[in-house]
mmCIF file of C-alpha atoms in Angstrom:
data_model
loop_
_atom_site.group_PDB
_atom_site.id
_atom_site.type_symbol
_atom_site.label_atom_id
_atom_site.label_comp_id
_atom_site.label_asym_id
_atom_site.label_seq_id
_atom_site.Cartn_x
_atom_site.Cartn_y
_atom_site.Cartn_z
ATOM 1 C CA MET A 1 149.576 106.188 92.772
ATOM 2 C CA THR A 2 146.187 107.779 92.183
ATOM 3 C CA SER A 3 145.370 111.260 93.405
ATOM 4 C CA ARG A 4 143.116 109.767 96.097
ATOM 5 C CA ASP A 5 145.908 107.417 97.191
ATOM 6 C CA ALA A 6 148.281 110.369 97.353
ATOM 7 C CA ALA A 7 145.804 112.214 99.525
ATOM 8 C CA ASP A 8 145.378 109.261 101.867
ATOM 9 C CA HIS A 9 149.153 109.023 102.338
ATOM 10 C CA ASP A 10 149.750 112.756 102.694
ATOM 11 C CA PRO A 11 151.027 113.353 106.252
ATOM 12 C CA ASP A 12 149.959 117.002 105.968
ATOM 13 C CA HIS A 13 146.315 115.992 105.481
ATOM 14 C CA ARG A 14 144.319 116.890 108.566
ATOM 15 C CA ALA A 15 142.195 114.117 110.013
ATOM 16 C CA GLY A 16 138.489 114.736 109.691
ATOM 17 C CA ALA A 17 138.776 117.193 106.785
ATOM 18 C CA SER A 18 137.972 115.641 103.415
ATOM 19 C CA ARG A 19 140.398 116.535 100.643
ATOM 20 C CA TRP A 20 137.502 116.342 98.222
ATOM 21 C CA SER A 21 134.887 118.420 100.049
ATOM 22 C CA ASP A 22 134.820 120.595 96.898
ATOM 23 C CA LEU A 23 135.789 118.589 93.830
ATOM 24 C CA ASP A 24 136.578 121.776 91.920
ATOM 25 C CA ARG A 25 138.900 123.001 94.688
ATOM 26 C CA PRO A 26 141.067 120.193 96.063
ATOM 27 C CA PRO A 27 143.682 121.104 98.692
ATOM 28 C CA LEU A 28 147.305 121.640 97.833
ATOM 29 C CA ASN A 29 149.633 118.663 98.282
ATOM 30 C CA ALA A 30 152.300 120.073 100.580
ATOM 31 C CA THR A 31 154.456 116.949 100.491
ATOM 32 C CA ALA A 32 154.633 116.912 96.687
ATOM 33 C CA LEU A 33 155.313 120.665 96.570
ATOM 34 C CA ARG A 34 158.212 120.339 99.007
ATOM 35 C CA ARG A 35 159.627 117.402 97.047
ATOM 36 C CA ALA A 36 159.531 119.472 93.850
ATOM 37 C CA LEU A 37 160.797 122.804 95.189
ATOM 38 C CA VAL A 38 162.925 122.406 98.334
ATOM 39 C CA ARG A 39 166.335 121.097 97.337
ATOM 40 C CA GLU A 40 169.986 121.441 98.298
ATOM 41 C CA GLY A 41 171.496 124.563 96.757
ATOM 42 C CA GLY A 42 168.125 125.997 95.731
ATOM 43 C CA LEU A 43 166.464 129.148 96.976
ATOM 44 C CA TRP A 44 163.468 127.556 98.649
ATOM 45 C CA SER A 45 164.491 126.328 102.099
ATOM 46 C CA ARG A 46 161.088 125.482 103.589
ATOM 47 C CA LEU A 47 157.514 125.230 102.341
ATOM 48 C CA GLU A 48 154.544 125.095 104.677
ATOM 49 C CA VAL A 49 150.854 124.917 103.789
ATOM 50 C CA VAL A 50 148.332 125.932 106.459
ATOM 51 C CA GLU A 51 144.589 125.490 106.286
ATOM 52 C CA ARG A 52 143.679 128.997 107.423
ATOM 53 C CA THR A 53 145.379 132.114 108.752
ATOM 54 C CA GLY A 54 144.862 135.833 108.991
ATOM 55 C CA SER A 55 147.738 136.850 106.712
ATOM 56 C CA THR A 56 150.683 134.865 105.370
ATOM 57 C CA ASN A 57 152.655 138.122 105.152
ATOM 58 C CA GLY A 58 151.959 138.875 108.796
ATOM 59 C CA ASP A 59 152.864 135.369 109.926
ATOM 60 C CA LEU A 60 156.073 135.119 107.907
ATOM 61 C CA THR A 61 157.185 138.631 108.905
ATOM 62 C CA ALA A 62 156.759 137.679 112.565
ATOM 63 C CA GLN A 63 158.797 134.505 112.019
ATOM 64 C CA ALA A 64 161.541 136.444 110.234
ATOM 65 C CA GLU A 65 161.752 138.997 113.034
ATOM 66 C CA ALA A 66 161.829 136.214 115.647
ATOM 67 C CA GLY A 67 164.657 134.476 113.803
ATOM 68 C CA THR A 68 162.646 131.312 113.118
ATOM 69 C CA ALA A 69 162.560 131.670 109.326
ATOM 70 C CA GLN A 70 165.495 131.810 106.934
ATOM 71 C CA GLU A 71 165.729 133.061 103.387
ATOM 72 C CA GLY A 72 163.630 131.003 101.022
ATOM 73 C CA ALA A 73 160.874 130.181 103.510
ATOM 74 C CA VAL A 74 157.489 129.853 101.780
ATOM 75 C CA LEU A 75 154.187 130.041 103.650
ATOM 76 C CA VAL A 76 151.004 129.119 101.786
ATOM 77 C CA ALA A 77 147.443 129.386 103.125
ATOM 78 C CA GLU A 78 144.369 127.669 101.746
ATOM 79 C CA GLU A 79 142.373 130.594 103.119
ATOM 80 C CA GLN A 80 143.250 134.038 104.509
ATOM 81 C CA THR A 81 140.881 135.927 106.764
ATOM 82 C CA ALA A 82 142.745 139.230 107.129
ATOM 83 C CA ALA A 83 144.829 139.517 103.974
ATOM 84 C CA ARG A 84 145.866 142.986 102.853
ATOM 85 C CA GLY A 85 146.720 144.409 99.487
ATOM 86 C CA ARG A 86 148.433 147.667 98.704
ATOM 87 C CA LEU A 87 147.229 150.760 100.594
ATOM 88 C CA ASP A 88 145.807 148.441 103.299
ATOM 89 C CA ARG A 89 142.983 147.232 101.077
ATOM 90 C CA ARG A 90 141.359 143.967 102.149
ATOM 91 C CA TRP A 91 141.760 140.862 99.992
ATOM 92 C CA THR A 92 139.106 138.178 100.414
ATOM 93 C CA ALA A 93 138.424 134.949 98.534
ATOM 94 C CA PRO A 94 136.774 131.569 99.233
ATOM 95 C CA ALA A 95 138.950 128.788 100.650
ATOM 96 C CA ARG A 96 141.111 126.980 98.062
ATOM 97 C CA SER A 97 139.914 129.313 95.275
ATOM 98 C CA GLY A 98 143.357 130.787 94.674
ATOM 99 C CA LEU A 99 147.030 130.876 95.530
ATOM 100 C CA PHE A 100 147.765 132.883 98.665
ATOM 101 C CA PHE A 101 151.403 132.743 99.742
ATOM 102 C CA SER A 102 154.386 134.696 101.036
ATOM 103 C CA VAL A 103 158.130 134.223 100.639
ATOM 104 C CA LEU A 104 161.053 135.541 102.670
ATOM 105 C CA LEU A 105 164.030 137.002 100.797
ATOM 106 C CA ARG A 106 167.236 138.434 102.263
ATOM 107 C CA PRO A 107 169.134 140.288 99.493
ATOM 108 C CA ARG A 108 171.636 141.751 101.950
ATOM 109 C CA GLU A 109 174.427 142.142 99.390
ATOM 110 C CA ILE A 110 172.184 144.234 97.107
ATOM 111 C CA PRO A 111 172.058 148.020 97.685
ATOM 112 C CA VAL A 112 168.822 148.870 99.501
ATOM 113 C CA ALA A 113 168.054 151.482 96.837
ATOM 114 C CA ARG A 114 167.475 148.604 94.412
ATOM 115 C CA TRP A 115 165.125 146.613 96.660
ATOM 116 C CA GLY A 116 162.186 148.495 95.160
ATOM 117 C CA TRP A 117 162.538 146.170 92.178
ATOM 118 C CA LEU A 118 161.578 143.106 94.234
ATOM 119 C CA PRO A 119 157.773 143.454 93.855
ATOM 120 C CA LEU A 120 158.199 144.218 90.140
ATOM 121 C CA LEU A 121 160.499 141.200 89.794
ATOM 122 C CA THR A 122 157.864 139.089 91.523
ATOM 123 C CA GLY A 123 155.245 140.354 89.088
ATOM 124 C CA VAL A 124 157.386 139.276 86.127
ATOM 125 C CA ALA A 125 157.891 135.858 87.734
ATOM 126 C CA VAL A 126 154.172 135.391 88.419
ATOM 127 C CA ALA A 127 153.249 136.367 84.863
ATOM 128 C CA THR A 128 155.945 134.062 83.472
ATOM 129 C CA GLY A 129 154.903 131.109 85.607
ATOM 130 C CA LEU A 130 151.206 131.489 84.874
ATOM 131 C CA ALA A 131 151.756 131.863 81.137
ATOM 132 C CA ARG A 132 153.619 128.553 81.140
ATOM 133 C CA SER A 133 151.318 126.597 83.447
ATOM 134 C CA ALA A 134 147.854 128.112 82.924
ATOM 135 C CA GLY A 135 148.151 129.229 79.315
ATOM 136 C CA VAL A 136 146.679 132.621 80.175
ATOM 137 C CA ASP A 137 147.884 135.914 78.744
ATOM 138 C CA THR A 138 148.592 138.179 81.695
ATOM 139 C CA ALA A 139 149.715 141.771 81.989
ATOM 140 C CA LEU A 140 151.139 143.833 84.833
ATOM 141 C CA LYS A 141 149.624 147.053 86.058
ATOM 142 C CA TRP A 142 152.262 149.170 87.790
ATOM 143 C CA PRO A 143 153.282 148.738 90.556
ATOM 144 C CA ASN A 144 152.092 145.126 90.409
ATOM 145 C CA ASP A 145 148.560 144.084 89.919
ATOM 146 C CA LEU A 146 148.141 141.050 87.708
ATOM 147 C CA LEU A 147 145.629 141.640 84.918
ATOM 148 C CA VAL A 148 143.746 139.117 82.782
ATOM 149 C CA THR A 149 141.179 139.610 80.042
ATOM 150 C CA VAL A 150 137.616 138.475 80.747
ATOM 151 C CA GLY A 151 134.938 139.146 78.140
ATOM 152 C CA GLY A 152 137.165 141.641 76.361
ATOM 153 C CA GLU A 153 137.779 143.652 79.549
ATOM 154 C CA GLU A 154 140.863 143.966 81.734
ATOM 155 C CA ARG A 155 140.280 142.499 85.179
ATOM 156 C CA LYS A 156 142.509 142.264 88.246
ATOM 157 C CA ALA A 157 143.247 138.618 89.064
ATOM 158 C CA GLY A 158 146.102 139.061 91.501
ATOM 159 C CA GLY A 159 148.248 141.377 93.539
ATOM 160 C CA ILE A 160 151.644 141.599 95.220
ATOM 161 C CA LEU A 161 152.649 143.209 98.512
ATOM 162 C CA ALA A 162 156.255 143.596 99.695
ATOM 163 C CA GLU A 163 157.096 144.461 103.317
ATOM 164 C CA ARG A 164 160.354 144.835 105.235
ATOM 165 C CA ALA A 165 160.954 142.068 107.733
ATOM 166 C CA GLY A 166 163.510 142.875 110.402
ATOM 167 C CA ASP A 167 167.133 143.541 109.473
ATOM 168 C CA GLY A 168 167.851 142.679 105.860
ATOM 169 C CA GLY A 169 164.642 140.806 105.092
ATOM 170 C CA VAL A 170 161.738 141.346 102.714
ATOM 171 C CA VAL A 171 158.514 139.366 102.792
ATOM 172 C CA ILE A 172 156.637 139.321 99.506
ATOM 173 C CA GLY A 173 153.015 138.249 99.510
ATOM 174 C CA VAL A 174 151.175 137.074 96.415
ATOM 175 C CA GLY A 175 147.454 136.530 95.937
ATOM 176 C CA ILE A 176 146.074 135.045 92.712
ATOM 177 C CA ASN A 177 142.429 134.281 91.976
ATOM 178 C CA VAL A 178 142.415 130.872 90.288
ATOM 179 C CA THR A 179 138.927 129.324 90.262
ATOM 180 C CA LEU A 180 136.856 132.275 91.462
ATOM 181 C CA ARG A 181 133.473 132.200 89.725
ATOM 182 C CA ALA A 182 131.593 135.229 88.445
ATOM 183 C CA ASP A 183 129.140 135.185 91.364
ATOM 184 C CA GLU A 184 132.056 135.119 93.842
ATOM 185 C CA LEU A 185 133.902 138.189 92.577
ATOM 186 C CA PRO A 186 134.378 140.757 95.362
ATOM 187 C CA VAL A 187 134.067 143.663 92.908
ATOM 188 C CA PRO A 188 133.029 143.825 89.237
ATOM 189 C CA GLN A 189 136.590 144.747 88.227
ATOM 190 C CA ALA A 190 137.989 141.470 89.595
ATOM 191 C CA GLY A 191 138.740 138.369 87.574
ATOM 192 C CA SER A 192 140.309 134.934 87.838
ATOM 193 C CA LEU A 193 142.356 132.547 85.756
ATOM 194 C CA ALA A 194 139.306 130.350 85.226
ATOM 195 C CA LEU A 195 137.205 133.245 83.947
ATOM 196 C CA ALA A 196 140.079 134.188 81.625
ATOM 197 C CA GLY A 197 139.997 130.739 80.016
ATOM 198 C CA ALA A 198 142.951 129.044 81.730
ATOM 199 C CA VAL A 199 143.829 125.653 80.268
ATOM 200 C CA SER A 200 144.599 124.435 83.794
ATOM 201 C CA THR A 201 143.432 125.552 87.231
ATOM 202 C CA ASP A 202 145.303 122.842 89.150
ATOM 203 C CA ARG A 203 146.960 124.933 91.840
ATOM 204 C CA ASP A 204 149.877 122.567 92.515
ATOM 205 C CA PRO A 205 151.563 122.977 89.097
ATOM 206 C CA LEU A 206 150.606 126.666 89.047
ATOM 207 C CA LEU A 207 152.406 127.272 92.339
ATOM 208 C CA ARG A 208 155.418 125.212 91.260
ATOM 209 C CA ALA A 209 155.722 127.210 88.038
ATOM 210 C CA VAL A 210 155.448 130.575 89.790
ATOM 211 C CA LEU A 211 158.009 129.720 92.494
ATOM 212 C CA ARG A 212 160.452 128.309 89.936
ATOM 213 C CA ALA A 213 160.154 131.483 87.866
ATOM 214 C CA LEU A 214 160.649 133.603 90.984
ATOM 215 C CA GLU A 215 163.769 131.639 91.922
ATOM 216 C CA ASP A 216 165.132 132.126 88.401
ATOM 217 C CA TRP A 217 164.521 135.892 88.247
ATOM 218 C CA TYR A 218 165.735 136.497 91.801
ATOM 219 C CA GLY A 219 168.951 134.609 90.962
ATOM 220 C CA ARG A 220 169.513 136.709 87.822
ATOM 221 C CA TRP A 221 168.867 139.942 89.716
ATOM 222 C CA ARG A 222 171.274 139.029 92.516
ATOM 223 C CA ALA A 223 173.947 137.916 90.061
ATOM 224 C CA ALA A 224 173.719 141.398 88.481
ATOM 225 C CA ASP A 225 174.063 143.097 91.902
ATOM 226 C CA GLY A 226 170.453 144.213 91.651
ATOM 227 C CA ASP A 227 170.963 146.083 88.367
ATOM 228 C CA PRO A 228 167.580 145.722 86.591
ATOM 229 C CA ALA A 229 168.981 146.612 83.177
ATOM 230 C CA ALA A 230 171.938 144.232 83.330
ATOM 231 C CA CYS A 231 169.788 141.203 84.209
ATOM 232 C CA GLY A 232 167.054 142.004 81.686
ATOM 233 C CA LEU A 233 164.435 142.682 84.346
ATOM 234 C CA GLN A 234 163.738 146.297 83.406
ATOM 235 C CA GLU A 235 163.174 145.423 79.739
ATOM 236 C CA THR A 236 161.033 142.364 80.537
ATOM 237 C CA TYR A 237 158.876 144.264 83.004
ATOM 238 C CA ALA A 238 158.301 147.081 80.517
ATOM 239 C CA ALA A 239 157.340 144.580 77.800
ATOM 240 C CA GLY A 240 154.656 143.065 80.011
ATOM 241 C CA CYS A 241 153.413 146.259 81.655
ATOM 242 C CA ALA A 242 149.904 147.237 80.576
ATOM 243 C CA THR A 243 150.312 150.678 82.153
ATOM 244 C CA LEU A 244 152.952 151.907 79.723
ATOM 245 C CA GLY A 245 151.628 153.850 76.767
ATOM 246 C CA ARG A 246 148.357 154.516 78.562
ATOM 247 C CA ARG A 247 146.811 157.726 79.827
ATOM 248 C CA VAL A 248 146.765 157.408 83.610
ATOM 249 C CA ARG A 249 145.979 159.274 86.786
ATOM 250 C CA ALA A 250 148.423 158.835 89.654
ATOM 251 C CA GLU A 251 146.826 159.400 93.053
ATOM 252 C CA LEU A 252 149.727 160.360 95.285
ATOM 253 C CA PRO A 253 150.245 160.765 99.036
ATOM 254 C CA GLY A 254 149.016 164.097 100.364
ATOM 255 C CA ASP A 255 145.848 164.132 98.237
ATOM 256 C CA ARG A 256 147.830 165.094 95.149
ATOM 257 C CA SER A 257 147.249 163.611 91.719
ATOM 258 C CA ILE A 258 148.798 163.940 88.289
ATOM 259 C CA VAL A 259 147.421 162.991 84.882
ATOM 260 C CA GLY A 260 149.423 162.096 81.806
ATOM 261 C CA GLU A 261 150.863 159.302 79.702
ATOM 262 C CA ALA A 262 152.881 156.540 81.367
ATOM 263 C CA VAL A 263 156.013 156.523 79.219
ATOM 264 C CA ALA A 264 158.619 154.435 81.074
ATOM 265 C CA VAL A 265 159.706 152.536 84.159
ATOM 266 C CA ASP A 266 163.032 154.041 85.229
ATOM 267 C CA GLY A 267 166.081 152.389 86.738
ATOM 268 C CA ASP A 268 164.665 152.741 90.237
ATOM 269 C CA GLY A 269 161.410 151.019 89.285
ATOM 270 C CA ARG A 270 159.425 154.258 89.283
ATOM 271 C CA LEU A 271 156.679 154.944 86.762
ATOM 272 C CA VAL A 272 157.517 157.974 84.613
ATOM 273 C CA ILE A 273 154.473 160.040 83.631
ATOM 274 C CA ALA A 274 154.597 162.690 80.920
ATOM 275 C CA THR A 275 152.133 165.306 82.104
ATOM 276 C CA GLU A 276 150.046 167.621 79.965
ATOM 277 C CA GLU A 277 152.365 170.444 81.051
ATOM 278 C CA GLY A 278 155.273 168.737 79.280
ATOM 279 C CA VAL A 279 156.987 167.519 82.463
ATOM 280 C CA GLN A 280 158.178 163.955 82.967
ATOM 281 C CA GLU A 281 157.471 163.081 86.568
ATOM 282 C CA PRO A 282 158.648 159.832 88.184
ATOM 283 C CA VAL A 283 156.201 158.238 90.614
ATOM 284 C CA GLY A 284 157.579 155.874 93.256
ATOM 285 C CA ALA A 285 154.417 155.283 95.274
ATOM 286 C CA GLY A 286 150.780 155.843 94.594
ATOM 287 C CA ASP A 287 147.610 154.418 93.142
ATOM 288 C CA ILE A 288 147.473 154.299 89.344
ATOM 289 C CA VAL A 289 144.169 154.510 87.478
ATOM 290 C CA HIS A 290 144.071 153.543 83.804
ATOM 291 C CA LEU A 291 142.018 156.182 82.006
ATOM 292 C CA ARG A 292 140.111 155.800 78.778
ATOM 293 C CA PRO A 293 141.617 157.682 75.828
ATOM 294 C CA ALA A 294 140.489 161.291 75.727
#
């Protein structure tokens, strides 16, 4: 079956909207994605692709709290109009230019103190999936921006946002710039997989690879009762974290900031900063700025 035939027989295709209105940005094939990812005994229980919404995190959180979504629900949007990143920053991108999705996880048997590893785990899974499917070297900026190299410079190509969803649920949202062009970048520090020289920008296999990697890492983490060291998560995250070994400034709640070298990610997922005063201070929440060497 050709790609056009597949489109014509896709029951999720909306009448009146051409799949090929932008040849560089074809829509996702929801039917094929479900066939590949939703299976008996697997993590992913449902996969829905919507044309447009305000925020996949907001929608899936509401469904989780209403009891209409179970663990493993995946909600993907071709376009988001009110997406948020960390610290309530807005995330905007042209329709079908990236992967914008949220997943619902319910790790009820894992101590809540270890849930802080979920966004870091997701970052490892995203980096793993994209390395395999897009052939792009990626790095993670704590606590989970996805970095790519464009023209010799580090650029942010994606972000992750985790939010509690009712009793025992966590919704994790992921946004990845895939085909964003230079003239479409929201800020000069942004990037995309295409600008980083990806060997493929076909979003269907990219999404499949990321969700399969997330299922794998989440399964390992749960099997280890959420222990990041026992399942290899802590070591893998540290190996792919571009923040470690760098001089950074942590902008903390209460208008406080600290400057020093990021030396470790501890067992609770906190970034440990060795300050100029000789103190090692763990940071659990805050905005991290990579500084140029003094």
